[in-house]
Each structure stands twice: as structure tokens, then as C-alpha cells.
């Protein structure tokens, strides 16, 4: 009897698990490195697993690895996902069972036409610049090739020139299962008089990535999508907001997502920002809006009211890209967080977009402005993630205290004298740093029983700030404080002190007691919390501590993740 791992069916099943990995968003990622080792086991493994290795083909990677074209040509019949770009080495694809084809080159017209025509079962097609002139015979050939494909669920056409909207509609109509259509960088798209066009009932996602001024009337496509749920659009000054909103309101009753196709940095550099009037017009068009992602110069009260009056109960995710933020922006954020009951994700990003890295050179938002988002209690108990990339609470030790030494002394001589007398490795532990200048509030509910000699801790009292050696008590109460109460009291005690690293360590301990983990881009021993951000962080985490499902807060240079 054969061993199970000698059966081709079992080997192929094992190989499929080795080849594919699934990312958190359930998108499949191929990693053939393990398969490359498995094909060396024996002949049956080689014969069975070689087709799996060639399931995904990228010509740029093939050129980088130096795969010989002659030996590869006979194996391309196994390819199911092909990505053909501007690779210097041309390896012909002989597969007739492609499911996903990306054509990113402009100089291999006949190869592209042949692949499209011989793979009528294609489910996804992305094609860059299939023709470039008005009267080129290639234009008719491309139209014919696309007409042979009838099983597409996703189609993306980029850099078409001097085409007709009728052609785009005809291609979409010939694929009744088409769910996603993307039109990028179209130039001079002509709109003729269209009579009784057939509706695209299965189209749920439409990406209009082209310049509105060069393609007048492209917004008419929206009227043909009665089941449209997601609209991606280019939010520049030429966008016909009124016409687009009218088409959405009249013909798209289930549209629930409005998103800008430009990233934050592209929006800033190309001046692609939604106008206030445009935003107010668009957000009122859907009957219920669930996801909103747009770049704006500023949030205003009128814009906020227009959004919340109609969609406060339906919104689940909001992402704003703003040029700069002031107090009014954060009052609007506060209004959103206090009225959107079902909100699960909120992001307010600056010109760096989703980049959350620590950047000491960028102009960060002011802490006193950010505090405005905490004025009214939040009422979004389902909120899971909060992102404020323009908030930068962290700095390097020397940046926040430029006129002081590492430990807060006024001169480097005093610091050297202190180091010589102590000889300890100071990394910011509260028990190892002199506390003679601490303003310890002995009248608060919890007080410290710290034994001091000449402003320094006794040897038997040195230890972690959370050590049992530091007893906190109240003479009028018999109840011992909880760890979180103890840690929070330490944070309050250190709030107004001039100790740079001690506050960060105590703040991190308090977060750990609340079930959060503080993660920074660089080693925490090199960082401090900016003086003007201490109150902000305390108030922010007092606010989110009671939120049941909140699991992540992201700011510039720091991420706080729920651990329990």
C-alpha cells in the first residue's frame, strides 16, 4: 500500500497549503519558496508540485531571478495569474486557463491581444494603455479582444485615449457578472447620445480615477449602476459634485461608501482636495452612508452637520485627510465621536497620510487643539481603532529639554559630577533618579511612603515603581488601591515634575495596568513625552479606558494596542 504522501492527490493538496498564505484581509499571497524545496524530494513530488510553482508568474521577478526564457516557456502553460509589466526579458505565456491577467506594458500589443483572446474565461483583467491614437487600427483590435471576454468580475482600463463612453458601456454589458469597474487616466473620453442603455445590475464598485475636465460626462456611468455600493472618485476642483450627487441620489439607492482615489500625499501635491460645498453635496446624496474617506482642507461645523444629520446612525468608518488642523477641526471630531453610535473606525490624517512614523521635522498638531475632541463625552461604544497621524506626543530626550542635561541638571558639569558619584546605569527608572525636586502631592487620596535620605532613595527602597516596596495607603480608608489606581496616582504625581523619562515610564506602567501596550518606533529609553502632550494623553486614555472594544490607538511615532 502506498504511503499517503506518495499519492499525487495528497501531494498536490499539501502543496497548495504551502504555496498560499492568507493575509488579515483574506487576500491570497503566493510564497513558492517552500515548494521549491519540496520539488527536490523525489520525482513524483517534482511532477506534482511544479505546476503549483508556476501558478503565479511575474515577468519582472523572472528577469530578476534570471530564469532562462527557453526553459520557462514550456512551463508557462501552468500559469493562472500573470503580471506582465515592462520586464526586459520577454517570456511568452502559453497558458489558456488564465484567471487573472495584468498587462502593464505598452509595447507588446500583439502578445496582449493574443492572451486576452485565448483566455475567454478571465475573471479579472487590468490593462494599461491598449491603444494611443484616435484612428489607430489597434483600437478596433482591442475592442474586439475585449468583446471575446464574457466572464469578467473585475475590469480596470487605464490610459485610454479618444475613446467613446459607448465602448466602455458595451464592454461592461458583455460581462453580466462584472462587479468592479475602474477607469483610470482616461483622456478625451467622448460621450455620444446614448438611448436606452442597458443597466449594469451586478456592478457594485465603480472607480472613476480620470480627470473630470478631460472626460466630460463620465459621471453618467453612475446612472447605469442601480446596485452600486462603493464609489471611488477624483476629488479635485473640476469634479461635478452637483451632477454626481444627483446621479447617486436618483439612481443608486444602496450606495454606502464614498472614497477618494487619491492618496493623501498625492492629494496634497496635486491639490486634489474636496471643497466644503462639494463634500456637503455628496454626503447628502446617499440614503445611508457607512464608509467615508475623503481629503479636505478643513473640517467645518456646516460640513459636520450635513454629514451627521443624515448618517450619524449608519456611519461605521471615517477617514479624513486634512491639510492642517486647528481647534475647529477637533471640535468637529468631538461632534462625530459623540453622535455616531455605530462607528468602529475613525482616522484623522495629516499630509503624510497613513504614515505613522516618528518625524521630528514635520509640523505636528497642537496638543491644546487636540484636547478639543474630548470636550463632549464620546458615545461610540463600538469604536475599535482611532488614528491621529498628525498628533506627535513623543520626542527625543534632548529635543524636549534642549537647555538641560540628561537628568534635568542645568549644566553638563553637574551631570558628570552626579554620574561619577552615583555610578549607576540611569535609564529613567523612577527609583534610580533623584526625586528631591518632585512636587509630591501629600494631600491626594493616595500618598507615597518613600523613605528618603538627602533627596535620594535608601538602598533597600530601590526598585521598580510598581514594586511592592512602595506602599500606597490612605489613613481614612481600609481598602487598598488597585494596581491601576496606584499607577494612575504615580502618573499624576509626576505630571508637573520636570523629570523627562520618569513620566514616560510611569505612563507606560499605567497603560499596562489598563491592559494596553505602548509601542514606539525607537527604543523607549531614548524618548520622552512632550510637556504639552502629557495632559492630552492622560485625558485621552481616561476616555478610552471604559470603551469595551477599543483595541488600537495610533499617533505619530507611537501605537497603543490592547493586550487583554
Coordinates of C-alpha atoms in Angstrom, one line a residue:
X1 CA 0.0 0.0 0.0
X2 CA 1.3 3.4 -1.0
X3 CA 2.2 5.9 1.7
X4 CA -0.3 8.8 1.6
X5 CA 2.5 11.3 0.8
X6 CA 3.2 9.2 -2.3
X7 CA -0.3 9.9 -3.8
X8 CA -0.4 12.8 -6.2
X9 CA -3.7 14.0 -4.9
X10 CA -2.4 14.3 -1.4
X11 CA 0.9 15.9 -2.5
X12 CA -1.0 18.5 -4.5
X13 CA -3.2 19.3 -1.5
X14 CA -0.2 19.7 0.7
X15 CA 1.5 21.9 -1.9
X16 CA -1.5 24.2 -2.1
X17 CA -1.2 24.9 1.6
X18 CA 2.5 25.5 1.4
X19 CA 2.2 27.9 -1.6
X20 CA -0.6 30.2 -0.4
X21 CA -0.7 32.4 2.6
X22 CA -3.7 34.4 3.7
X23 CA -3.2 38.0 4.9
X24 CA -5.5 39.5 7.5
X25 CA -7.8 40.9 4.8
X26 CA -8.2 37.4 3.4
X27 CA -6.3 38.2 0.2
X28 CA -4.2 35.3 -1.0
X29 CA -0.4 35.7 -1.2
X30 CA 1.7 33.2 -3.0
X31 CA 5.1 32.2 -1.4
X32 CA 6.7 29.4 -3.5
X33 CA 9.9 29.2 -1.6
X34 CA 8.7 26.1 0.4
X35 CA 7.5 24.5 -2.8
X36 CA 10.9 25.0 -4.4
X37 CA 12.4 22.8 -1.7
X38 CA 9.6 20.2 -2.0
X39 CA 10.1 19.5 -5.7
X40 CA 13.5 18.1 -4.8
X41 CA 12.1 15.3 -2.6
X42 CA 11.6 12.8 -5.5
X43 CA 10.3 12.5 -9.0
X44 CA 6.6 12.2 -8.1
X45 CA 6.8 15.3 -5.9
X46 CA 8.6 17.2 -8.7
X47 CA 6.0 16.3 -11.3
X48 CA 3.1 17.1 -9.0
X49 CA 4.3 20.4 -7.5
X50 CA 6.0 22.0 -10.5
X51 CA 2.6 23.3 -11.8
X52 CA 1.9 24.9 -8.5
X53 CA 5.2 26.8 -8.6
X54 CA 4.2 28.3 -11.9
X55 CA 0.7 29.2 -10.9
X56 CA 1.7 32.8 -10.5
X57 CA 4.0 34.5 -13.0
X58 CA 5.6 37.9 -12.9
X59 CA 7.9 38.8 -15.7
X60 CA 9.8 41.4 -13.7
X61 CA 10.6 38.8 -11.0
X62 CA 11.6 36.2 -13.7
X63 CA 14.0 38.7 -15.1
X64 CA 15.5 39.5 -11.7
X65 CA 16.0 35.8 -11.0
X66 CA 17.5 35.2 -14.4
X67 CA 15.1 32.4 -15.5
X68 CA 16.1 31.2 -19.0
X69 CA 13.3 32.1 -21.4
X70 CA 13.6 28.8 -23.3
X71 CA 13.2 26.6 -20.2
X72 CA 10.4 28.8 -18.8
X73 CA 8.3 28.9 -22.0
X74 CA 7.4 25.2 -21.7
X75 CA 6.2 25.7 -18.1
X76 CA 4.1 28.8 -18.6
X77 CA 1.1 26.6 -19.6
X78 CA 0.6 26.2 -15.9
X79 CA 0.2 29.9 -15.2
X80 CA -3.1 31.1 -13.8
X81 CA -2.2 34.5 -12.6
X82 CA 0.0 36.6 -14.9
X83 CA 1.5 40.0 -14.2
X84 CA 3.3 41.4 -17.3
X85 CA 5.0 44.8 -16.8
X86 CA 7.9 46.4 -18.5
X87 CA 10.2 43.5 -17.9
X88 CA 13.3 43.5 -20.1
X89 CA 13.1 39.8 -20.7
X90 CA 10.1 38.5 -22.8
X91 CA 8.9 35.1 -21.8
X92 CA 5.9 34.0 -23.8
X93 CA 2.9 32.8 -21.9
X94 CA 1.3 29.7 -23.4
X95 CA -1.5 29.3 -20.8
X96 CA -5.1 29.2 -22.0
X97 CA -6.6 29.0 -18.5
X98 CA -5.7 32.4 -17.0
X99 CA -7.9 33.7 -14.3
X100 CA -6.1 37.0 -13.6
X101 CA -4.2 39.0 -16.2
X102 CA -2.4 42.3 -15.6
X103 CA -1.0 44.0 -18.7
X104 CA 1.3 46.8 -17.6
X105 CA 3.3 47.2 -20.8
X106 CA 2.6 49.4 -23.8
X107 CA 4.9 47.9 -26.4
X108 CA 3.7 44.3 -26.6
X109 CA 0.3 44.8 -28.3
X110 CA 0.1 41.5 -30.1
X111 CA 1.1 39.5 -27.1
X112 CA -1.6 41.2 -25.1
X113 CA -4.2 40.7 -27.7
X114 CA -3.3 37.0 -28.0
X115 CA -3.5 36.5 -24.3
X116 CA -6.9 38.1 -24.0
X117 CA -8.4 36.3 -27.0
X118 CA -7.2 32.9 -25.9
X119 CA -8.3 33.2 -22.3
X120 CA -12.1 33.9 -22.6
X121 CA -12.6 32.6 -19.1
X122 CA -10.7 35.5 -17.5
X123 CA -12.2 36.7 -14.3
X124 CA -10.0 39.7 -13.7
X125 CA -8.3 42.0 -16.3
X126 CA -6.1 45.0 -15.8
X127 CA -4.9 46.7 -19.0
X128 CA -2.7 49.7 -19.3
X129 CA -2.8 51.8 -22.5
X130 CA -4.2 49.3 -25.0
X131 CA -4.0 52.0 -27.8
X132 CA -2.9 55.6 -28.0
X133 CA -4.3 57.3 -31.1
X134 CA -7.7 58.1 -32.4
X135 CA -7.6 56.3 -35.8
X136 CA -5.1 53.6 -34.9
X137 CA -6.3 50.1 -36.2
X138 CA -5.2 48.8 -32.8
X139 CA -8.2 50.5 -31.3
X140 CA -10.6 48.2 -33.1
X141 CA -8.5 45.2 -32.3
X142 CA -8.6 46.0 -28.6
X143 CA -12.3 46.4 -28.8
X144 CA -12.7 43.1 -30.5
X145 CA -10.4 41.3 -28.0
X146 CA -12.4 42.7 -25.0
X147 CA -15.6 41.6 -26.6
X148 CA -14.4 38.0 -26.6
X149 CA -14.2 38.0 -22.8
X150 CA -17.6 37.5 -21.1
X151 CA -16.8 36.2 -17.6
X152 CA -15.1 39.2 -16.1
X153 CA -15.9 40.1 -12.5
X154 CA -13.3 42.9 -12.3
X155 CA -12.1 45.2 -15.1
X156 CA -9.6 48.0 -14.9
X157 CA -8.7 50.1 -18.0
X158 CA -6.0 52.7 -17.8
X159 CA -4.7 55.5 -20.1
X160 CA -7.3 55.1 -22.9
X161 CA -7.3 58.0 -25.3
X162 CA -10.0 59.3 -27.5
X163 CA -12.5 56.6 -26.7
X164 CA -16.2 56.6 -26.6
X165 CA -18.3 56.0 -23.4
X166 CA -20.4 53.7 -25.6
X167 CA -17.4 51.4 -25.9
X168 CA -16.9 51.2 -22.2
X169 CA -20.6 50.5 -21.6
X170 CA -20.6 47.8 -24.3
X171 CA -17.7 46.1 -22.7
X172 CA -19.3 46.2 -19.3
X173 CA -22.6 44.9 -20.7
X174 CA -21.0 42.0 -22.4
X175 CA -19.8 40.8 -18.9
X176 CA -23.0 40.3 -16.9
X177 CA -21.1 39.2 -13.8
X178 CA -18.9 42.3 -13.7
X179 CA -18.8 43.6 -10.2
X180 CA -15.9 46.1 -10.3
X181 CA -15.0 48.6 -13.0
X182 CA -12.1 51.0 -12.8
X183 CA -11.4 53.7 -15.4
X184 CA -8.0 55.4 -14.8
X185 CA -6.3 58.3 -16.5
X186 CA -8.7 58.4 -19.4
X187 CA -8.1 61.2 -21.9
X188 CA -10.8 62.8 -24.1
X189 CA -13.5 60.2 -23.4
X190 CA -16.3 61.2 -25.7
X191 CA -19.9 60.9 -24.7
X192 CA -22.4 60.4 -27.5
X193 CA -26.2 60.4 -27.2
X194 CA -27.0 57.2 -25.5
X195 CA -30.5 55.9 -25.9
X196 CA -31.9 53.2 -23.6
X197 CA -28.6 51.9 -22.3
X198 CA -28.7 48.5 -20.6
X199 CA -28.2 48.8 -16.8
X200 CA -25.3 47.1 -15.1
X201 CA -27.2 45.3 -12.4
X202 CA -24.2 43.4 -10.9
X203 CA -21.8 46.3 -10.8
X204 CA -21.2 47.2 -7.1
X205 CA -17.9 49.1 -7.3
X206 CA -17.0 51.9 -9.6
X207 CA -13.7 53.7 -9.7
X208 CA -13.6 57.0 -11.7
X209 CA -9.9 57.8 -11.5
X210 CA -9.8 60.1 -14.5
X211 CA -9.6 63.8 -14.8
X212 CA -13.1 65.2 -14.9
X213 CA -12.3 68.2 -17.1
X214 CA -10.8 65.9 -19.8
X215 CA -13.7 63.4 -19.8
X216 CA -16.9 65.5 -19.6
X217 CA -19.9 63.3 -18.9
X218 CA -18.1 60.3 -17.4
X219 CA -20.3 60.7 -14.3
X220 CA -23.2 59.4 -16.5
X221 CA -21.8 55.9 -15.7
X222 CA -23.2 56.2 -12.2
X223 CA -26.7 56.3 -13.6
X224 CA -26.2 52.8 -15.0
X225 CA -25.4 51.2 -11.7
X226 CA -28.6 50.7 -9.6
X227 CA -26.8 48.4 -7.2
X228 CA -23.7 50.5 -6.8
X229 CA -22.4 50.3 -3.2
X230 CA -18.9 51.9 -3.4
X231 CA -17.9 54.9 -5.5
X232 CA -14.2 55.9 -5.8
X233 CA -13.9 59.4 -7.3
X234 CA -11.2 62.0 -8.0
X235 CA -12.0 64.9 -5.6
X236 CA -10.5 67.8 -7.4
X237 CA -11.8 71.3 -8.2
X238 CA -13.2 70.1 -11.6
X239 CA -15.3 67.4 -10.0
X240 CA -19.0 67.9 -11.0
X241 CA -20.2 67.4 -7.4
X242 CA -23.8 68.5 -8.1
X243 CA -24.3 66.2 -11.1
X244 CA -22.5 63.3 -9.3
X245 CA -24.7 63.8 -6.2
X246 CA -27.8 64.0 -8.3
X247 CA -27.0 60.7 -10.1
X248 CA -26.3 59.0 -6.8
X249 CA -29.5 60.2 -5.3
X250 CA -31.7 59.3 -8.2
X251 CA -30.1 56.0 -9.5
X252 CA -28.0 54.4 -6.7
X253 CA -30.3 53.8 -3.7
X254 CA -27.9 51.4 -1.9
X255 CA -24.6 53.3 -2.3
X256 CA -22.9 53.2 1.1
X257 CA -19.2 54.1 0.5
X258 CA -17.7 57.3 -0.8
X259 CA -13.9 57.3 -1.2
X260 CA -11.3 59.4 -2.9
X261 CA -9.0 57.6 -5.3
X262 CA -6.0 59.8 -4.5
X263 CA -3.8 59.0 -1.5
X264 CA -3.1 61.8 1.0
X265 CA 0.3 62.7 -0.4
X266 CA -1.0 62.7 -4.0
X267 CA -3.9 64.8 -2.9
X268 CA -1.6 67.4 -1.3
X269 CA 0.8 67.6 -4.2
X270 CA -1.8 67.7 -6.9
X271 CA -4.2 69.9 -5.0
X272 CA -6.8 67.2 -5.0
X273 CA -9.0 68.3 -2.1
X274 CA -12.7 68.2 -1.7
X275 CA -14.3 71.6 -1.4
X276 CA -16.6 72.2 1.6
X277 CA -19.6 72.7 -0.7
X278 CA -18.7 69.5 -2.7
X279 CA -18.5 67.4 0.5
X280 CA -21.8 68.7 1.8
X281 CA -23.4 68.0 -1.6
X282 CA -22.0 64.5 -1.9
X283 CA -22.6 63.2 1.7
X284 CA -26.3 64.1 1.5
X285 CA -26.8 62.1 -1.7
X286 CA -26.7 58.5 -0.2
X287 CA -29.7 57.3 1.8
X288 CA -27.3 55.7 4.3
X289 CA -23.6 56.2 4.3
X290 CA -21.4 53.6 6.0
X291 CA -17.8 54.4 4.9
X292 CA -16.4 57.8 4.1
X293 CA -12.8 58.5 3.0
X294 CA -12.0 61.9 1.6
X295 CA -9.3 64.6 1.7
X296 CA -10.4 68.1 2.8
X297 CA -8.6 71.3 3.7
X298 CA -10.5 71.7 7.0
X299 CA -13.5 70.3 8.8
X300 CA -16.2 72.8 9.4
X301 CA -19.3 72.8 11.5
X302 CA -21.6 73.0 8.4
X303 CA -19.8 70.0 6.8
X304 CA -20.1 68.1 10.1
X305 CA -23.8 68.9 10.5
X306 CA -24.5 67.9 6.9
X307 CA -22.8 64.5 7.5
X308 CA -24.3 63.7 10.9
X309 CA -27.8 64.9 10.5
X310 CA -28.4 62.2 7.9
X311 CA -25.8 59.5 8.6
X312 CA -25.0 59.6 12.3
X313 CA -26.6 56.2 13.0
X314 CA -25.2 54.4 9.9
X315 CA -21.5 55.5 9.7
X316 CA -19.0 52.8 10.6
X317 CA -15.7 54.1 9.3
X318 CA -14.5 57.6 8.6
X319 CA -11.1 58.7 7.3
X320 CA -10.3 62.4 6.7
X321 CA -7.1 63.6 5.1
X322 CA -6.6 67.3 6.1
X323 CA -4.0 69.9 5.2
X324 CA -3.8 71.3 8.7
X325 CA -5.8 71.1 11.8
X326 CA -6.9 73.7 14.3
X327 CA -9.4 73.8 17.2
X328 CA -12.5 73.8 15.0
X329 CA -11.4 70.6 13.3
X330 CA -11.2 68.8 16.6
X331 CA -14.5 70.2 17.8
X332 CA -15.9 68.6 14.7
X333 CA -14.2 65.4 15.5
X334 CA -15.7 65.5 19.0
X335 CA -19.1 66.0 17.5
X336 CA -18.6 62.9 15.3
X337 CA -17.4 60.7 18.1
X338 CA -20.3 61.8 20.3
X339 CA -23.0 61.2 17.8
X340 CA -22.0 58.2 15.7
X341 CA -23.3 55.3 17.7
X342 CA -22.1 52.6 15.4
X343 CA -18.7 54.0 14.5
X344 CA -15.9 51.3 14.5
X345 CA -13.0 53.2 12.9
X346 CA -12.0 56.8 12.8
X347 CA -8.9 58.3 11.3
X348 CA -7.8 61.9 11.0
X349 CA -4.6 62.0 8.9
X350 CA -2.3 64.9 8.1
X351 CA -0.4 65.4 4.8
X352 CA 1.7 62.3 5.4
X353 CA -1.5 60.2 5.1
X354 CA -1.3 56.8 6.7
X355 CA 2.3 57.2 7.6
X356 CA 2.5 56.9 11.4
X357 CA 6.3 57.0 11.7
X358 CA 8.0 59.4 14.1
X359 CA 9.1 62.6 12.3
X360 CA 10.6 65.4 14.4
X361 CA 10.7 67.8 11.4
X362 CA 7.1 67.8 10.5
X363 CA 4.7 70.4 11.9
X364 CA 2.6 68.4 14.4
X365 CA -0.9 69.4 15.6
X366 CA -1.1 71.4 18.8
X367 CA -1.9 69.4 21.9
X368 CA -4.4 72.1 23.2
X369 CA -6.3 71.9 19.9
X370 CA -6.4 68.1 20.0
X371 CA -7.9 68.3 23.5
X372 CA -11.0 69.9 21.9
X373 CA -12.0 66.4 20.8
X374 CA -12.5 65.4 24.4
X375 CA -14.9 68.2 25.5
X376 CA -18.1 66.2 25.0
X377 CA -18.2 62.6 26.2
X378 CA -17.9 60.1 23.4
X379 CA -20.9 57.9 22.6
X380 CA -19.3 55.4 20.2
X381 CA -19.0 52.3 22.3
X382 CA -18.3 50.2 19.2
X383 CA -15.1 52.1 18.2
X384 CA -12.2 49.8 17.7
X385 CA -9.4 51.9 16.1
X386 CA -8.5 55.6 16.4
X387 CA -5.8 57.1 14.2
X388 CA -4.4 60.6 14.6
X389 CA -1.2 60.7 12.4
X390 CA -0.8 64.5 12.9
X391 CA -0.5 64.1 16.7
X392 CA 3.1 63.7 17.7
X393 CA 3.3 63.2 21.5
X394 CA 6.8 61.7 21.5
X395 CA 10.2 63.4 21.2
X396 CA 13.8 62.5 21.8
X397 CA 15.0 63.4 25.3
X398 CA 17.3 66.2 24.1
X399 CA 14.6 67.7 21.9
X400 CA 12.1 68.5 24.6
X401 CA 14.7 69.8 27.1
X402 CA 17.3 71.5 24.9
X403 CA 18.8 73.5 27.8
X404 CA 19.2 70.7 30.3
X405 CA 21.3 67.7 30.7
X406 CA 20.1 64.1 30.5
X407 CA 18.8 64.1 34.1
X408 CA 17.5 67.6 34.2
X409 CA 20.6 69.4 35.5
X410 CA 21.4 72.8 34.3
X411 CA 24.9 72.1 33.1
X412 CA 26.9 69.1 31.8
X413 CA 29.5 69.6 34.6
X414 CA 26.9 68.9 37.3
X415 CA 25.7 65.9 35.3
X416 CA 29.2 64.5 35.1
X417 CA 29.7 65.1 38.8
X418 CA 26.4 63.3 39.6
X419 CA 27.4 60.4 37.3
X420 CA 30.7 60.0 39.0
X421 CA 29.3 59.9 42.5
X422 CA 26.5 57.5 41.6
X423 CA 28.0 55.2 39.1
X424 CA 24.6 53.7 38.3
X425 CA 23.2 52.9 34.8
X426 CA 20.5 55.5 34.6
X427 CA 17.8 54.5 32.1
X428 CA 14.9 56.5 33.6
X429 CA 13.6 54.3 36.3
X430 CA 11.8 56.4 38.9
X431 CA 13.6 54.5 41.7
X432 CA 17.1 55.3 40.3
X433 CA 16.7 59.0 39.7
X434 CA 16.9 61.7 42.3
X435 CA 13.4 62.9 43.3
X436 CA 14.3 65.8 45.6
X437 CA 12.7 68.2 43.2
X438 CA 9.5 66.2 42.8
X439 CA 6.3 68.0 43.8
X440 CA 4.7 65.1 45.6
X441 CA 1.1 65.9 46.5
X442 CA 0.7 64.5 50.0
X443 CA -2.9 65.6 50.2
X444 CA -4.1 63.4 47.4
X445 CA -6.2 60.3 48.0
X446 CA -3.2 58.0 47.6
X447 CA 0.2 59.0 49.0
X448 CA 3.7 57.6 48.7
X449 CA 5.6 56.0 51.6
X450 CA 9.0 56.7 50.2
X451 CA 12.0 56.7 52.6
X452 CA 14.5 59.4 51.5
X453 CA 17.9 60.3 52.7
X454 CA 19.4 63.6 51.4
X455 CA 17.0 63.6 48.5
X456 CA 17.9 60.0 47.4
X457 CA 16.2 56.7 48.0
X458 CA 17.7 54.3 50.5
X459 CA 19.3 51.2 49.1
X460 CA 16.6 48.9 50.4
X461 CA 14.0 51.1 48.8
X462 CA 15.4 51.0 45.2
X463 CA 13.3 49.0 42.8
X464 CA 10.6 49.3 40.2
X465 CA 8.0 52.0 40.5
X466 CA 5.4 49.2 40.7
X467 CA 7.3 47.2 43.3
X468 CA 5.6 46.1 46.5
X469 CA 8.2 48.1 48.5
X470 CA 6.4 51.3 47.6
X471 CA 3.2 51.2 49.7
X472 CA 0.4 53.5 48.9
X473 CA -2.2 54.0 51.5
X474 CA -5.0 56.2 52.8
X475 CA -5.3 56.6 56.6
X476 CA -9.0 57.1 56.3
X477 CA -9.7 54.0 54.2
X478 CA -9.1 50.3 54.8
X479 CA -9.3 49.5 51.0
X480 CA -6.0 49.0 49.3
X481 CA -5.8 50.7 45.9
X482 CA -6.0 48.6 42.7
X483 CA -2.8 48.4 40.5
X484 CA -4.4 50.8 38.0
X485 CA -5.3 53.3 40.7
X486 CA -1.8 53.1 42.1
X487 CA -0.2 53.5 38.6
X488 CA -2.5 56.4 37.8
X489 CA -1.7 58.2 41.0
X490 CA 2.0 57.9 40.1
X491 CA 1.3 59.4 36.7
X492 CA -0.5 62.4 38.4
X493 CA 2.4 62.8 40.9
X494 CA 4.9 63.1 38.0
X495 CA 2.6 65.2 35.8
X496 CA 4.0 68.5 36.8
X497 CA 7.6 67.5 37.6
X498 CA 10.5 68.2 35.3
X499 CA 11.5 64.6 35.0
X500 CA 11.6 63.7 31.4
X501 CA 11.9 59.9 31.3
X502 CA 10.2 59.1 34.6
X503 CA 6.8 60.3 33.3
X504 CA 7.0 58.1 30.2
X505 CA 7.9 55.0 32.3
X506 CA 5.0 55.7 34.7
X507 CA 2.6 56.4 31.9
X508 CA 3.6 53.1 30.2
X509 CA 3.1 51.2 33.6
X510 CA -0.4 52.8 33.9
X511 CA -1.3 51.7 30.4
X512 CA -0.2 48.1 31.2
X513 CA -2.4 48.0 34.2
X514 CA -5.3 49.0 32.0
X515 CA -4.4 46.3 29.5
X516 CA -2.6 48.3 26.9
X517 CA 0.9 48.0 25.4
X518 CA 2.8 51.1 24.4
X519 CA 4.8 50.6 21.2
X520 CA 7.2 53.2 19.8
X521 CA 9.4 53.5 16.7
X522 CA 12.6 53.7 18.6
X523 CA 13.8 52.5 22.0
X524 CA 11.7 54.0 24.8
X525 CA 14.9 54.9 26.7
X526 CA 15.6 57.4 24.0
X527 CA 12.2 59.1 24.2
X528 CA 10.2 61.5 26.3
X529 CA 6.6 62.7 26.2
X530 CA 6.3 66.3 25.2
X531 CA 5.4 68.6 28.1
X532 CA 2.3 70.0 26.3
X533 CA 1.1 66.4 25.5
X534 CA 1.1 65.0 29.0
X535 CA -2.4 66.2 29.9
X536 CA -3.7 65.2 26.5
X537 CA -2.6 61.6 26.8
X538 CA -3.9 61.3 30.3
X539 CA -7.4 62.6 29.3
X540 CA -7.4 60.6 26.1
X541 CA -6.8 57.2 27.8
X542 CA -9.1 58.1 30.7
X543 CA -11.7 58.5 27.9
X544 CA -11.0 55.2 26.1
X545 CA -10.3 53.1 29.2
X546 CA -14.0 52.3 29.5
X547 CA -14.7 51.6 25.8
X548 CA -15.3 47.9 25.6
X549 CA -13.9 47.1 22.1
X550 CA -11.3 49.7 21.6
X551 CA -8.1 47.9 20.7
X552 CA -5.8 50.3 18.9
X553 CA -4.8 54.0 19.0
X554 CA -2.2 55.2 16.5
X555 CA -0.4 58.6 16.6
X556 CA 2.8 59.9 15.1
X557 CA 5.6 57.7 16.3
X558 CA 3.6 55.7 18.8
X559 CA 1.0 52.9 18.8
X560 CA -1.0 51.7 21.8
X561 CA -2.5 48.2 21.4
X562 CA -5.0 46.4 23.6
X563 CA -3.4 43.3 25.1
X564 CA -6.3 41.8 27.0

